[in-house]
JSON list of C-alpha atoms in Angstrom, two decimals:
[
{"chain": "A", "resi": 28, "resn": "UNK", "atom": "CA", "xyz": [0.00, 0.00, 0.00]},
{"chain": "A", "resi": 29, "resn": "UNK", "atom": "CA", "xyz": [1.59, 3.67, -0.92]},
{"chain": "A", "resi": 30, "resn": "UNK", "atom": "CA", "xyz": [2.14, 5.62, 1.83]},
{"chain": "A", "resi": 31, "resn": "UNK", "atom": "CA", "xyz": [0.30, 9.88, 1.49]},
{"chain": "A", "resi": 32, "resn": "UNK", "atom": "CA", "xyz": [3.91, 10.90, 0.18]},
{"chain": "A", "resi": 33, "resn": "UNK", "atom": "CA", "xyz": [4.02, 8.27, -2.45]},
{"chain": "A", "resi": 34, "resn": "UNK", "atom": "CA", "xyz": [0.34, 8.93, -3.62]},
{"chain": "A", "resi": 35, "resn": "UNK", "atom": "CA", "xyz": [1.00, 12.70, -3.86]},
{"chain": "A", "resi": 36, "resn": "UNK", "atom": "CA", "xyz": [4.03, 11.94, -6.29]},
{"chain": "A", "resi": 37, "resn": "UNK", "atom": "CA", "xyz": [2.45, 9.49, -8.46]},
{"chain": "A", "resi": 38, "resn": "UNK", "atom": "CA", "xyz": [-0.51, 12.16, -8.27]},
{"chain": "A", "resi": 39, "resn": "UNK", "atom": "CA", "xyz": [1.90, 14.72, -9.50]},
{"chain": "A", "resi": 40, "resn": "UNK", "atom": "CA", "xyz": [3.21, 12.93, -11.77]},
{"chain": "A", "resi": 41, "resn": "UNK", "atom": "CA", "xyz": [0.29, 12.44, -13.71]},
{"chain": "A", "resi": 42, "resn": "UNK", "atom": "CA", "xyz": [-1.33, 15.81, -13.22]},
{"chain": "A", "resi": 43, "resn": "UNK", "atom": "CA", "xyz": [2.20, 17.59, -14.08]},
{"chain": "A", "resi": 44, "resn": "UNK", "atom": "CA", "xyz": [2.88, 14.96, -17.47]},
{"chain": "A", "resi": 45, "resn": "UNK", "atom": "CA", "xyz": [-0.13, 15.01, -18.78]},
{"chain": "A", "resi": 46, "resn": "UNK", "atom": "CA", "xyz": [-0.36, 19.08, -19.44]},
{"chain": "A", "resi": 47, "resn": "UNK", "atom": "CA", "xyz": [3.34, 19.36, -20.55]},
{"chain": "A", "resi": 48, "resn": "UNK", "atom": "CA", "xyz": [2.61, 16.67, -23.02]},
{"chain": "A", "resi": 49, "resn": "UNK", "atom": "CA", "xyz": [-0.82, 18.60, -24.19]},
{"chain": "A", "resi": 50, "resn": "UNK", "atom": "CA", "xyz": [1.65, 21.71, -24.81]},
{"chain": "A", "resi": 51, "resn": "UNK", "atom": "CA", "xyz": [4.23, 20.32, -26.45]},
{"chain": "A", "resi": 52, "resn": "UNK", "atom": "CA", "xyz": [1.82, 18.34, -28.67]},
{"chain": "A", "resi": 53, "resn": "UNK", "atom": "CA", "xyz": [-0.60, 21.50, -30.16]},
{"chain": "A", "resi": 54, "resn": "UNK", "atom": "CA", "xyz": [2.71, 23.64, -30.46]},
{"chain": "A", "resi": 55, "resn": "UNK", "atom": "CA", "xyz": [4.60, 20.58, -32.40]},
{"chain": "A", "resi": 56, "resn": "UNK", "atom": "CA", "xyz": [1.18, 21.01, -34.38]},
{"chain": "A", "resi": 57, "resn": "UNK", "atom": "CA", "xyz": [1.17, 24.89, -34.92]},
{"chain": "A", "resi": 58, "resn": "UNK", "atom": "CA", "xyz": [4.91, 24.90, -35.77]},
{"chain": "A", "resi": 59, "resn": "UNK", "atom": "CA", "xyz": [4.30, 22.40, -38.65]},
{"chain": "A", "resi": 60, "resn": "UNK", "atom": "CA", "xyz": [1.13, 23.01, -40.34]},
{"chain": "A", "resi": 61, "resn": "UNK", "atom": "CA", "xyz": [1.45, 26.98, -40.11]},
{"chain": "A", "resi": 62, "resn": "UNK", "atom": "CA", "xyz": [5.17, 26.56, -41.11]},
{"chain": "A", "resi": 63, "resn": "UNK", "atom": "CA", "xyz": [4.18, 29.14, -44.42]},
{"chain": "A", "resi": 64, "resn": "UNK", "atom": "CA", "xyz": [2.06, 31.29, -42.16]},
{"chain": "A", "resi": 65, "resn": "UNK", "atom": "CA", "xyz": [4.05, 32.12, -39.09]},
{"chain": "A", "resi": 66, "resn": "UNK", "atom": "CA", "xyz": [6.43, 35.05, -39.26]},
{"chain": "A", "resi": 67, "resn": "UNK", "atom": "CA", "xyz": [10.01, 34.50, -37.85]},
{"chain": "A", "resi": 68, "resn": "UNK", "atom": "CA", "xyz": [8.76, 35.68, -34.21]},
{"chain": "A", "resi": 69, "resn": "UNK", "atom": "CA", "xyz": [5.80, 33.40, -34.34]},
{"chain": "A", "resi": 70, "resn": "UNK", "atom": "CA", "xyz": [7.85, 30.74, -35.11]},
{"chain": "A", "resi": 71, "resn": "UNK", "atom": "CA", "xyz": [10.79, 31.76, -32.61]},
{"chain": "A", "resi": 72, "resn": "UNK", "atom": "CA", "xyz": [7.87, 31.85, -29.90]},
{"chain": "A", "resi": 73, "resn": "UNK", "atom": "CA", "xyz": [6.92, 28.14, -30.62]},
{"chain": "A", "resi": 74, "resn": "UNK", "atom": "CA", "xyz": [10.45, 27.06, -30.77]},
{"chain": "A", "resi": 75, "resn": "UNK", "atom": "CA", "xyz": [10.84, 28.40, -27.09]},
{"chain": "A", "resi": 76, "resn": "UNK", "atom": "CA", "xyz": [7.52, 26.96, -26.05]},
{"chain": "A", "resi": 77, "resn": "UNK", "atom": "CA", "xyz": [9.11, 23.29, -27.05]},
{"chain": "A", "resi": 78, "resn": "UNK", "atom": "CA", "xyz": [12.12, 23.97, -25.37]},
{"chain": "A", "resi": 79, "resn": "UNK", "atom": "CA", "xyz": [10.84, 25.39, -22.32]},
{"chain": "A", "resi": 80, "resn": "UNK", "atom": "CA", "xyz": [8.53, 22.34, -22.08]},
{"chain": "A", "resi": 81, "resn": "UNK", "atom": "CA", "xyz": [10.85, 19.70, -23.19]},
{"chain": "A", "resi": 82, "resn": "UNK", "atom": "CA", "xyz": [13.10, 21.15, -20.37]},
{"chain": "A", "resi": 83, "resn": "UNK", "atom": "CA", "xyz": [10.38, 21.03, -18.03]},
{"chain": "A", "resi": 84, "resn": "UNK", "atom": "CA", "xyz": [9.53, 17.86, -18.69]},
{"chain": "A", "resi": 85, "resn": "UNK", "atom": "CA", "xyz": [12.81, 16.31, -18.06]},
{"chain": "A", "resi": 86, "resn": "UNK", "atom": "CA", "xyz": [13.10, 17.74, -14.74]},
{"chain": "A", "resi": 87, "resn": "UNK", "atom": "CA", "xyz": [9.50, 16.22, -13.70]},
{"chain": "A", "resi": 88, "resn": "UNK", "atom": "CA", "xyz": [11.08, 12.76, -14.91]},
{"chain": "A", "resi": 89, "resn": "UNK", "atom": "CA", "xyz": [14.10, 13.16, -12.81]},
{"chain": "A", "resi": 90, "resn": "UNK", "atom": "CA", "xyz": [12.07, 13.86, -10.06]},
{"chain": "A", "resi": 91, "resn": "UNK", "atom": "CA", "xyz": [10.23, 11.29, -10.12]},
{"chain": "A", "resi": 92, "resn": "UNK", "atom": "CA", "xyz": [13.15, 8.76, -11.01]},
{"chain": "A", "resi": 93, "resn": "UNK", "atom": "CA", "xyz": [15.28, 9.70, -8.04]},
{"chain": "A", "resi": 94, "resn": "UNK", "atom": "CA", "xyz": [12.02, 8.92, -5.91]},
{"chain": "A", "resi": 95, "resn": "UNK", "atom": "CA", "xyz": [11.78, 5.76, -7.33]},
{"chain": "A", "resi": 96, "resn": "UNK", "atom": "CA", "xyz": [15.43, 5.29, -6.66]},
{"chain": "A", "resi": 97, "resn": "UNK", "atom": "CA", "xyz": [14.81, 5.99, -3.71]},
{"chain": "A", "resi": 98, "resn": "UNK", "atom": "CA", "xyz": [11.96, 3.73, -2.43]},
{"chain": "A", "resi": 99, "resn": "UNK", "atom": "CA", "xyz": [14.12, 1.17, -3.47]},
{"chain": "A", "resi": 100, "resn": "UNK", "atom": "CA", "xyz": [11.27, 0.04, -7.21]},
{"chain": "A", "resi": 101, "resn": "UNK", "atom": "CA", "xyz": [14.58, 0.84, -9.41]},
{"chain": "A", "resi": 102, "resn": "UNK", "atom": "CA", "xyz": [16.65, -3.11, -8.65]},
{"chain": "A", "resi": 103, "resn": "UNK", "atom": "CA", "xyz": [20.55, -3.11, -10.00]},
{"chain": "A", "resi": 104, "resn": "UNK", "atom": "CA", "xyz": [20.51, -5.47, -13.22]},
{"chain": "A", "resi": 105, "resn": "UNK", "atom": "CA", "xyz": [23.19, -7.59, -14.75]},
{"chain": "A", "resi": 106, "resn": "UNK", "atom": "CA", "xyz": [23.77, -6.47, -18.35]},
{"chain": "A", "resi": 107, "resn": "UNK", "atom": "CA", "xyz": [26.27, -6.98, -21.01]},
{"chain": "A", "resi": 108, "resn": "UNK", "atom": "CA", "xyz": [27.33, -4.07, -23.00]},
{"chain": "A", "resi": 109, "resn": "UNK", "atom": "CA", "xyz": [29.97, -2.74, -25.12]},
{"chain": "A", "resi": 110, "resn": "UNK", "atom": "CA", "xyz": [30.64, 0.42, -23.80]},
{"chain": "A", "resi": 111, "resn": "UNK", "atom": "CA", "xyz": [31.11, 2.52, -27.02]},
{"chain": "A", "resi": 112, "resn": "UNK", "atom": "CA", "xyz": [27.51, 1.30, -28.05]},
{"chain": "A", "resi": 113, "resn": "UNK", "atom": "CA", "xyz": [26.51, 3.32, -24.51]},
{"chain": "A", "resi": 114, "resn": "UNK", "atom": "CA", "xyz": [28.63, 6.30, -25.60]},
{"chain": "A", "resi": 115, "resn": "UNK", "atom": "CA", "xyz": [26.85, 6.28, -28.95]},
{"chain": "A", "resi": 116, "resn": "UNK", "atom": "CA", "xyz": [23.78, 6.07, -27.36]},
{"chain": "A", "resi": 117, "resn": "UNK", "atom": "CA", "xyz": [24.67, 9.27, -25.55]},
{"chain": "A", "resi": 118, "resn": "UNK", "atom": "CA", "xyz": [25.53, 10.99, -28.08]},
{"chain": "A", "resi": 119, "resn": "UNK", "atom": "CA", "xyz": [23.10, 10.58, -30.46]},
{"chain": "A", "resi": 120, "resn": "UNK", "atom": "CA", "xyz": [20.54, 12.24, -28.02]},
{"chain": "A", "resi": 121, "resn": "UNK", "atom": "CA", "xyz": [23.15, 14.70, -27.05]},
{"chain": "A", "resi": 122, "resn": "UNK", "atom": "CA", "xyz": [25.72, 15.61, -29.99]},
{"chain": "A", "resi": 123, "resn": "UNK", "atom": "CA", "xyz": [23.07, 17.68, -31.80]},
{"chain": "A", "resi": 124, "resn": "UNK", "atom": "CA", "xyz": [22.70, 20.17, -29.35]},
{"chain": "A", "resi": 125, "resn": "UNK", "atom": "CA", "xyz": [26.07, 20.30, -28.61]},
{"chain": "A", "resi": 126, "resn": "UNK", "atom": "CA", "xyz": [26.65, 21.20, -32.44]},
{"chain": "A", "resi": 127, "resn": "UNK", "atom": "CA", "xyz": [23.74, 23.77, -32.00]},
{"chain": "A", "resi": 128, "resn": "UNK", "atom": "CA", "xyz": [25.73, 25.88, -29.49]},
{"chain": "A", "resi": 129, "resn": "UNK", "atom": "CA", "xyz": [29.19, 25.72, -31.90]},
{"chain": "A", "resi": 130, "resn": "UNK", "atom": "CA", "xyz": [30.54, 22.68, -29.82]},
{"chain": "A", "resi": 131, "resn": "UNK", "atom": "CA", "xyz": [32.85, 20.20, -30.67]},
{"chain": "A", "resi": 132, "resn": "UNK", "atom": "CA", "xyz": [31.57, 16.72, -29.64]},
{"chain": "A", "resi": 133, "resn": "UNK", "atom": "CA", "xyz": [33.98, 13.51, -29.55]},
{"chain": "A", "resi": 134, "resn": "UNK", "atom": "CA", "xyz": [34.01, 10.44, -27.75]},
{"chain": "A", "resi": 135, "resn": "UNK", "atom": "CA", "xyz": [36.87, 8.07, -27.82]},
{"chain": "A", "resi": 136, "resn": "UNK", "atom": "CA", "xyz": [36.56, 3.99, -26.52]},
{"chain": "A", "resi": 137, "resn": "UNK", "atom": "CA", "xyz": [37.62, 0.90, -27.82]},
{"chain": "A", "resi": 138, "resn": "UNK", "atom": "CA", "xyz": [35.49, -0.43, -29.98]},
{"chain": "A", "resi": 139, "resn": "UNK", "atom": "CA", "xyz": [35.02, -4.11, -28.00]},
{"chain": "A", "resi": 140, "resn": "UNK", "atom": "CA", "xyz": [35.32, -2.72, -24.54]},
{"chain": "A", "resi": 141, "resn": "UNK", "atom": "CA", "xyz": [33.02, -5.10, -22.31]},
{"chain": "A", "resi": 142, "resn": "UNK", "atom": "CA", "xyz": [30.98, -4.60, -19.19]},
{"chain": "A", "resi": 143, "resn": "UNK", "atom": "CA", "xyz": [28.75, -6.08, -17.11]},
{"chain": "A", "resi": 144, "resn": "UNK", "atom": "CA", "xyz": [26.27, -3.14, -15.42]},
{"chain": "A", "resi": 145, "resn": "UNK", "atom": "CA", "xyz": [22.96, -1.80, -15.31]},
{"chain": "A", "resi": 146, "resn": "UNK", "atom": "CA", "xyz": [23.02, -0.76, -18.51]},
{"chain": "A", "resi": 147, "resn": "UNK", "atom": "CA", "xyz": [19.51, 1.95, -17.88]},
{"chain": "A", "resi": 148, "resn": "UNK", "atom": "CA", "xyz": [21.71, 3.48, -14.90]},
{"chain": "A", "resi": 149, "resn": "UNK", "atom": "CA", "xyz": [24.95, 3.97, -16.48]},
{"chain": "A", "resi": 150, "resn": "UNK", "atom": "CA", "xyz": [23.01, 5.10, -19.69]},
{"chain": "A", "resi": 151, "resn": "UNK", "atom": "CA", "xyz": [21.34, 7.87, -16.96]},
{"chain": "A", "resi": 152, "resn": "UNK", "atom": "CA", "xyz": [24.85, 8.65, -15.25]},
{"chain": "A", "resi": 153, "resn": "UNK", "atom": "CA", "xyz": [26.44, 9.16, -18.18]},
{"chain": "A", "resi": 154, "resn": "UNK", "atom": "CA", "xyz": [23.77, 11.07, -20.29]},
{"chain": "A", "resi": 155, "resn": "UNK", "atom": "CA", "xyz": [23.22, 13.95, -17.05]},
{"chain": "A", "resi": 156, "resn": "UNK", "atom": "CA", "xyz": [27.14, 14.35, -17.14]},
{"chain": "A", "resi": 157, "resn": "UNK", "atom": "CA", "xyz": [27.50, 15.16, -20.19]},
{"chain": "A", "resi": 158, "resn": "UNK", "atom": "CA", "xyz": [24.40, 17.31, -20.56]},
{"chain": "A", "resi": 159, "resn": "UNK", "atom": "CA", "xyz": [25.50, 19.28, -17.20]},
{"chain": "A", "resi": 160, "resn": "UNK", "atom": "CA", "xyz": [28.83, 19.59, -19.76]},
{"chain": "A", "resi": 161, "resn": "UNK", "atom": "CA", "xyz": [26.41, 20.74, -22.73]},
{"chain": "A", "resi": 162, "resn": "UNK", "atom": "CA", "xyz": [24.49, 23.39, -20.94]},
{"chain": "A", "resi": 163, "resn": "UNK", "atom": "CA", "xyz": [27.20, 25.22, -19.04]},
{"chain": "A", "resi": 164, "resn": "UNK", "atom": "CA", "xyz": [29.66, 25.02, -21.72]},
{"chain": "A", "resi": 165, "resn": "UNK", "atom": "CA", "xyz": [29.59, 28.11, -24.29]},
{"chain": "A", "resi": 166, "resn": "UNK", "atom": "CA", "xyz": [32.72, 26.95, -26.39]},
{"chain": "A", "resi": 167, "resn": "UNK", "atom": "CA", "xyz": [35.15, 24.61, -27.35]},
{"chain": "A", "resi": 168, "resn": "UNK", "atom": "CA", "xyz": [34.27, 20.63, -26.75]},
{"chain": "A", "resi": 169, "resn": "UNK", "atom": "CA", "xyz": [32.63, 18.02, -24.71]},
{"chain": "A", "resi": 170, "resn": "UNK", "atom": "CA", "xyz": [34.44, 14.91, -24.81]},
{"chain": "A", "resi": 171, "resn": "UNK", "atom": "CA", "xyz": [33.81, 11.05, -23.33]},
{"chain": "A", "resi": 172, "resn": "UNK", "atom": "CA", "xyz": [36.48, 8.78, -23.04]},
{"chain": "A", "resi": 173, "resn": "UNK", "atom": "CA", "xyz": [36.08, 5.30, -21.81]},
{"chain": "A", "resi": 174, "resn": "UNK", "atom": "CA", "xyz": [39.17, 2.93, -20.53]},
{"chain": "A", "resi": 175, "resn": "UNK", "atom": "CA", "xyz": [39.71, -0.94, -19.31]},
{"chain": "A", "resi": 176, "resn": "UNK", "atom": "CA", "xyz": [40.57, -0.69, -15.66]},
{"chain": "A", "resi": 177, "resn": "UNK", "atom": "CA", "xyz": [40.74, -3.19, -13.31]},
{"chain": "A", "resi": 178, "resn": "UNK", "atom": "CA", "xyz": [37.51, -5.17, -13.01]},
{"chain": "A", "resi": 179, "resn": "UNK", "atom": "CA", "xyz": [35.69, -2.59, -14.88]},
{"chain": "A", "resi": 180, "resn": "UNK", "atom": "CA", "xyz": [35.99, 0.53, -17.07]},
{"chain": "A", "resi": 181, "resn": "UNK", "atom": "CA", "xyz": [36.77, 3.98, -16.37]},
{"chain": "A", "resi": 182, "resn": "UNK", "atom": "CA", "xyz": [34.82, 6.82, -17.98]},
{"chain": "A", "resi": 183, "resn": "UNK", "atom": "CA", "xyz": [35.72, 10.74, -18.37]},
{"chain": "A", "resi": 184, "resn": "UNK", "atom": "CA", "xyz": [33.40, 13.68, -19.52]},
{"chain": "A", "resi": 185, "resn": "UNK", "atom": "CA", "xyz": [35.37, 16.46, -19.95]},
{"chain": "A", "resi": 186, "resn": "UNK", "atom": "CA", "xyz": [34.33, 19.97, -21.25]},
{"chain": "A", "resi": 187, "resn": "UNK", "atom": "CA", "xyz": [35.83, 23.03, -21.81]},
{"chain": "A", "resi": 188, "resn": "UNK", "atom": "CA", "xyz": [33.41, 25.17, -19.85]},
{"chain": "A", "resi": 189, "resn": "UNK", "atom": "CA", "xyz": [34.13, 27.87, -17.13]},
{"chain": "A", "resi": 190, "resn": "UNK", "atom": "CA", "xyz": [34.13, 24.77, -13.85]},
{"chain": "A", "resi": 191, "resn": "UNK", "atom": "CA", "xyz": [31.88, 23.54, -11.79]},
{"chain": "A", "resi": 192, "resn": "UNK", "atom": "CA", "xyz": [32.28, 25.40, -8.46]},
{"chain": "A", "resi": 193, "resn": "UNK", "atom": "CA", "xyz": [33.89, 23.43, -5.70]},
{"chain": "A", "resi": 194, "resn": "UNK", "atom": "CA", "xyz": [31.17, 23.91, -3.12]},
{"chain": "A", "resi": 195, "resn": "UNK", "atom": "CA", "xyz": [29.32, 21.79, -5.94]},
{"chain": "A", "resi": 196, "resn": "UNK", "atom": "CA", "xyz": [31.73, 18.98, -6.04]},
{"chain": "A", "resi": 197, "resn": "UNK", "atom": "CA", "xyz": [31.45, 18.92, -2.22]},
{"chain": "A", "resi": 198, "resn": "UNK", "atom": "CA", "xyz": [27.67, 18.33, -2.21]},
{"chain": "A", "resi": 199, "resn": "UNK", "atom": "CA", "xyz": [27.70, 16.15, -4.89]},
{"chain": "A", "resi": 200, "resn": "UNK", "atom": "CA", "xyz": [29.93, 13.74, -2.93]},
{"chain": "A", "resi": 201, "resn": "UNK", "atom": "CA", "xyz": [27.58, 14.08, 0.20]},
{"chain": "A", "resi": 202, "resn": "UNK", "atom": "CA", "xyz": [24.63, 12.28, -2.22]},
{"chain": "A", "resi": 203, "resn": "UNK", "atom": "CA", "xyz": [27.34, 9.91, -3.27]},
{"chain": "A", "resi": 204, "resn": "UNK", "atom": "CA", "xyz": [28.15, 8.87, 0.15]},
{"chain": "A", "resi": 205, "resn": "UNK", "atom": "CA", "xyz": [24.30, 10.00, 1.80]},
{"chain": "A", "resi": 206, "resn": "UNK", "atom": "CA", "xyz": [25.74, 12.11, 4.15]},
{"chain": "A", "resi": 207, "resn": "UNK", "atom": "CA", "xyz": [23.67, 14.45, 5.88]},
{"chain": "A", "resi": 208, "resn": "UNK", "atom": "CA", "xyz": [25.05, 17.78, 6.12]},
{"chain": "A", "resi": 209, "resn": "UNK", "atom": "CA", "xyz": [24.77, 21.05, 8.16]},
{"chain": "A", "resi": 210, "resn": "UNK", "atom": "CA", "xyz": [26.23, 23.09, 5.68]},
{"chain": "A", "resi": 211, "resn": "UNK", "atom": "CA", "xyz": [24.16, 26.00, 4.18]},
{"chain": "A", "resi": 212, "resn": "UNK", "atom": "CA", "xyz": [22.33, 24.38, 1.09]},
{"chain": "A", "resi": 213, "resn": "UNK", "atom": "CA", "xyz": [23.27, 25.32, -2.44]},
{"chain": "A", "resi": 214, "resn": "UNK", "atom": "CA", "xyz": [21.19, 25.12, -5.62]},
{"chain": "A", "resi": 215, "resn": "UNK", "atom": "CA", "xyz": [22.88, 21.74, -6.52]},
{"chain": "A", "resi": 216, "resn": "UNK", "atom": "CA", "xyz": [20.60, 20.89, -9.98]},
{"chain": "A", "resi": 217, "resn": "UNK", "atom": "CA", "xyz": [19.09, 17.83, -9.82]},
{"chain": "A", "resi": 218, "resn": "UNK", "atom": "CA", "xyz": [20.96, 16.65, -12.59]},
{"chain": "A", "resi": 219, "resn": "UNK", "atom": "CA", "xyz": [23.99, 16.56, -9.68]},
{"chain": "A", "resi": 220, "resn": "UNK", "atom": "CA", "xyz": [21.56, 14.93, -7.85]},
{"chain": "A", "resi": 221, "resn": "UNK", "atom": "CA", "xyz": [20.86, 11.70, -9.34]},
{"chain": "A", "resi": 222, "resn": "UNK", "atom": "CA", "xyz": [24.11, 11.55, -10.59]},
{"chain": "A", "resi": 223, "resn": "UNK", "atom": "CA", "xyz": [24.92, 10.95, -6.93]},
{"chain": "A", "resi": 224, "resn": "UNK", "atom": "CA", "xyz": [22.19, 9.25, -6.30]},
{"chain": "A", "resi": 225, "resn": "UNK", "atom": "CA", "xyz": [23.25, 6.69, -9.82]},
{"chain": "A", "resi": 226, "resn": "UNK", "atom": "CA", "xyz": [27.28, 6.40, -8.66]},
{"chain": "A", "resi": 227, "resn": "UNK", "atom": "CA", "xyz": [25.80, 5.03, -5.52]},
{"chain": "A", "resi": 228, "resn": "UNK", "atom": "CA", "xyz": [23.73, 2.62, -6.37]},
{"chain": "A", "resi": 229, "resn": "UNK", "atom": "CA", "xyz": [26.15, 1.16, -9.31]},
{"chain": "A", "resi": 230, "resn": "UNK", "atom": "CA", "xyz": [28.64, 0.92, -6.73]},
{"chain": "A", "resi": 231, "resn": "UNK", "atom": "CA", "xyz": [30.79, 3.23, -8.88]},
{"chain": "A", "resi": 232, "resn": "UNK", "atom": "CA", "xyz": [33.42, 5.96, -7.54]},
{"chain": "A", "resi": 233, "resn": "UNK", "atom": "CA", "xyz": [33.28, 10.17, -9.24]},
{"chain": "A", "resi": 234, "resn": "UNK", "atom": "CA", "xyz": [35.73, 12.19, -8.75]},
{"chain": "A", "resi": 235, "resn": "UNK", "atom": "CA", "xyz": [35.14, 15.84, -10.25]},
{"chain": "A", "resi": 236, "resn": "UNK", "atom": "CA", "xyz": [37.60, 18.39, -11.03]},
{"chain": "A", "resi": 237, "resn": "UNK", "atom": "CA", "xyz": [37.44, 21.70, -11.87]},
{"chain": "A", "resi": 238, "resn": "UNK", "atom": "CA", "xyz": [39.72, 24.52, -13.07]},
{"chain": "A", "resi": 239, "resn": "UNK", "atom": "CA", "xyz": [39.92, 27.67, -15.82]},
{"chain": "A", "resi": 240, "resn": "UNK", "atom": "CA", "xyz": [40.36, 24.72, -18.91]},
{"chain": "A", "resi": 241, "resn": "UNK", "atom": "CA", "xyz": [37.35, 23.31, -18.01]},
{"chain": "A", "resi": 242, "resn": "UNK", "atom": "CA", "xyz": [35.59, 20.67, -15.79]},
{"chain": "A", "resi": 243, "resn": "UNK", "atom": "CA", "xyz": [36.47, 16.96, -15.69]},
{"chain": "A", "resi": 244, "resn": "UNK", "atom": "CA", "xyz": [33.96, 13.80, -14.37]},
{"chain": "A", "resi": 245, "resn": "UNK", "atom": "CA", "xyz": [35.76, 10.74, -13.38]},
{"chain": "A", "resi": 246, "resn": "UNK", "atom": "CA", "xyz": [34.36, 7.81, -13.06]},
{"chain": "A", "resi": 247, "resn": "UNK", "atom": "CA", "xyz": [35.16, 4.49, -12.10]},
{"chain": "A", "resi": 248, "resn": "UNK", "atom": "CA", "xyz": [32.34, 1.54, -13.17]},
{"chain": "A", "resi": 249, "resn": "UNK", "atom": "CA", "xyz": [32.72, -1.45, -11.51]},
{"chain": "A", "resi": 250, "resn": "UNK", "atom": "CA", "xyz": [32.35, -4.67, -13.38]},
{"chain": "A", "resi": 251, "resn": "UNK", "atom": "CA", "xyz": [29.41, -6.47, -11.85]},
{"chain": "A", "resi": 252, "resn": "UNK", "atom": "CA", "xyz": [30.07, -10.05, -13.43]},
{"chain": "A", "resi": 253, "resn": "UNK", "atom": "CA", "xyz": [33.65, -9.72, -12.03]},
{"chain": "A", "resi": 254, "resn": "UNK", "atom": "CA", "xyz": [33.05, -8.07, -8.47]},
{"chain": "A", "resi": 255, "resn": "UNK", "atom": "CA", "xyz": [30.25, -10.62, -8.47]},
{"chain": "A", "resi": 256, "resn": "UNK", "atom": "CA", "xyz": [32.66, -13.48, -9.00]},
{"chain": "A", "resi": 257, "resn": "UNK", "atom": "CA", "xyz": [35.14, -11.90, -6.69]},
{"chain": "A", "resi": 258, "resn": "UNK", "atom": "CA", "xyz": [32.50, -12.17, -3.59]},
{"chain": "A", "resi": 259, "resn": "UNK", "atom": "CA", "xyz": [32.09, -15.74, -4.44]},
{"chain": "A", "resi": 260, "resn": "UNK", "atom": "CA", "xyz": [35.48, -16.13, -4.70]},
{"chain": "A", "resi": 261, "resn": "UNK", "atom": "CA", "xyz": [36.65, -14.69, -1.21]},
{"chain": "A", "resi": 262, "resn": "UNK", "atom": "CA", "xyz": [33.46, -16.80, -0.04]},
{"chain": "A", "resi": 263, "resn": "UNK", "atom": "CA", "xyz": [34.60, -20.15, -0.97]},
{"chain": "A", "resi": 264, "resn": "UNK", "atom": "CA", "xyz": [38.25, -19.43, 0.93]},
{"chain": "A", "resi": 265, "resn": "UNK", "atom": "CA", "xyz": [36.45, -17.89, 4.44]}
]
């Protein structure tokens, strides 16, 4: 049985989706059938109006998400990918509006680089890096890089944006390791937020660093096949 708080979130999820969808569906349908008829600030207005509410709409979903996370519905699963397919994946969604704002985008991996992770989760990590990269970078690149470590991979997003500020970086590792804090609160986005909240539960490490070139995301995926095997391993010897 949900508990109040859980009913007023899936309550709000429905009564906050449903209008944003409505919005972005009669503007998709103004843009395109009055494509001859609009004048440039008609069509600049609709334009916004899709952007406003795709943003919008994204936030709701991460809401939502790290809720889920949360109350424990979101279970780690055991999935083998290649990494560059992930990166792809990434940037297909991404790489456009990098592009849009004059960016360079580039990823580098090897192309049969294996892992064994929740592929949905690292997907998520990965994707609200690089579009923290995307949004606060006004020139130069974003870049992903992906590398074998031990019993896993390592993954970089690096941009060439002004830096994340280091009170940021602090309260981004509080989510990572759920530490409450007394600290005044900052605006930390909630794309931060999950990304915390994802590193956690993946049993990954991030390690952020920051300076005039740029910012720069480490992380450090575990294998889950071979920590798996580990456990099993050190079992079998207790």
């Amino acid at each position: 049985m949900k508990t109040l708080p859980e009913q007023l979130l899936s309550g709000l999820s429905h009564e906050l989706r449903t209008p944003l969808n409505v919005i972005m569906g009669y503007s998709a349908i103004l843009r395109e059938e009055g494509e001859d008829n609009l004048s440039k600030e008609q069509r600049l207005a609709l334009d916004r109006i899709q952007s406003s509410s795709s943003s919008l709409l994204a936030y709701v979903e991460t809401i939502f998400y790290m809720a889920e996370l949360d109350r424990g519905l979101m279970p780690l699963t055991r999935d083998a990918v290649r990494v560059s397919d992930l990166l792809a994946r990434v940037g297909a969604e991404l790489a456009p509006r990098a592009r849009a704002k004059g960016l360079a985008w580039r990823f580098d991996a090897p192309a049969e680089l294996p892992l064994v992770t929740d592929e949905d989760k690292l997907v998520r990590l990965v994707r609200t890096l690089a579009d923290n990269a995307v949004r606060h970078t006004t020139e130069g690149e974003v870049v992903l890089v992906a590398r074998p470590a031990a019993s896993g991979v390592t993954l970089e997003v690096r941009d060439s944006g002004p830096g994340i500020d280091p009170e940021l970086i602090v309260e981004t590792e509080d989510v990572i390791a759920g530490r409450a804090t007394t600290r005044p609160p900052r605006l930390l986005g909630f794309g931060l937020r999950l990304a915390g909240r994802l590193v956690r539960i993946l049993g990954a490490s991030l390690t952020m660093a920051a300076g005039p070139q740029g910012t720069t995301c480490h992380l450090v995926v575990p294998d889950l096949a071979a920590a798996e095997s580990g456990r099993t391993a050190q079992a079998a010897t207790a």
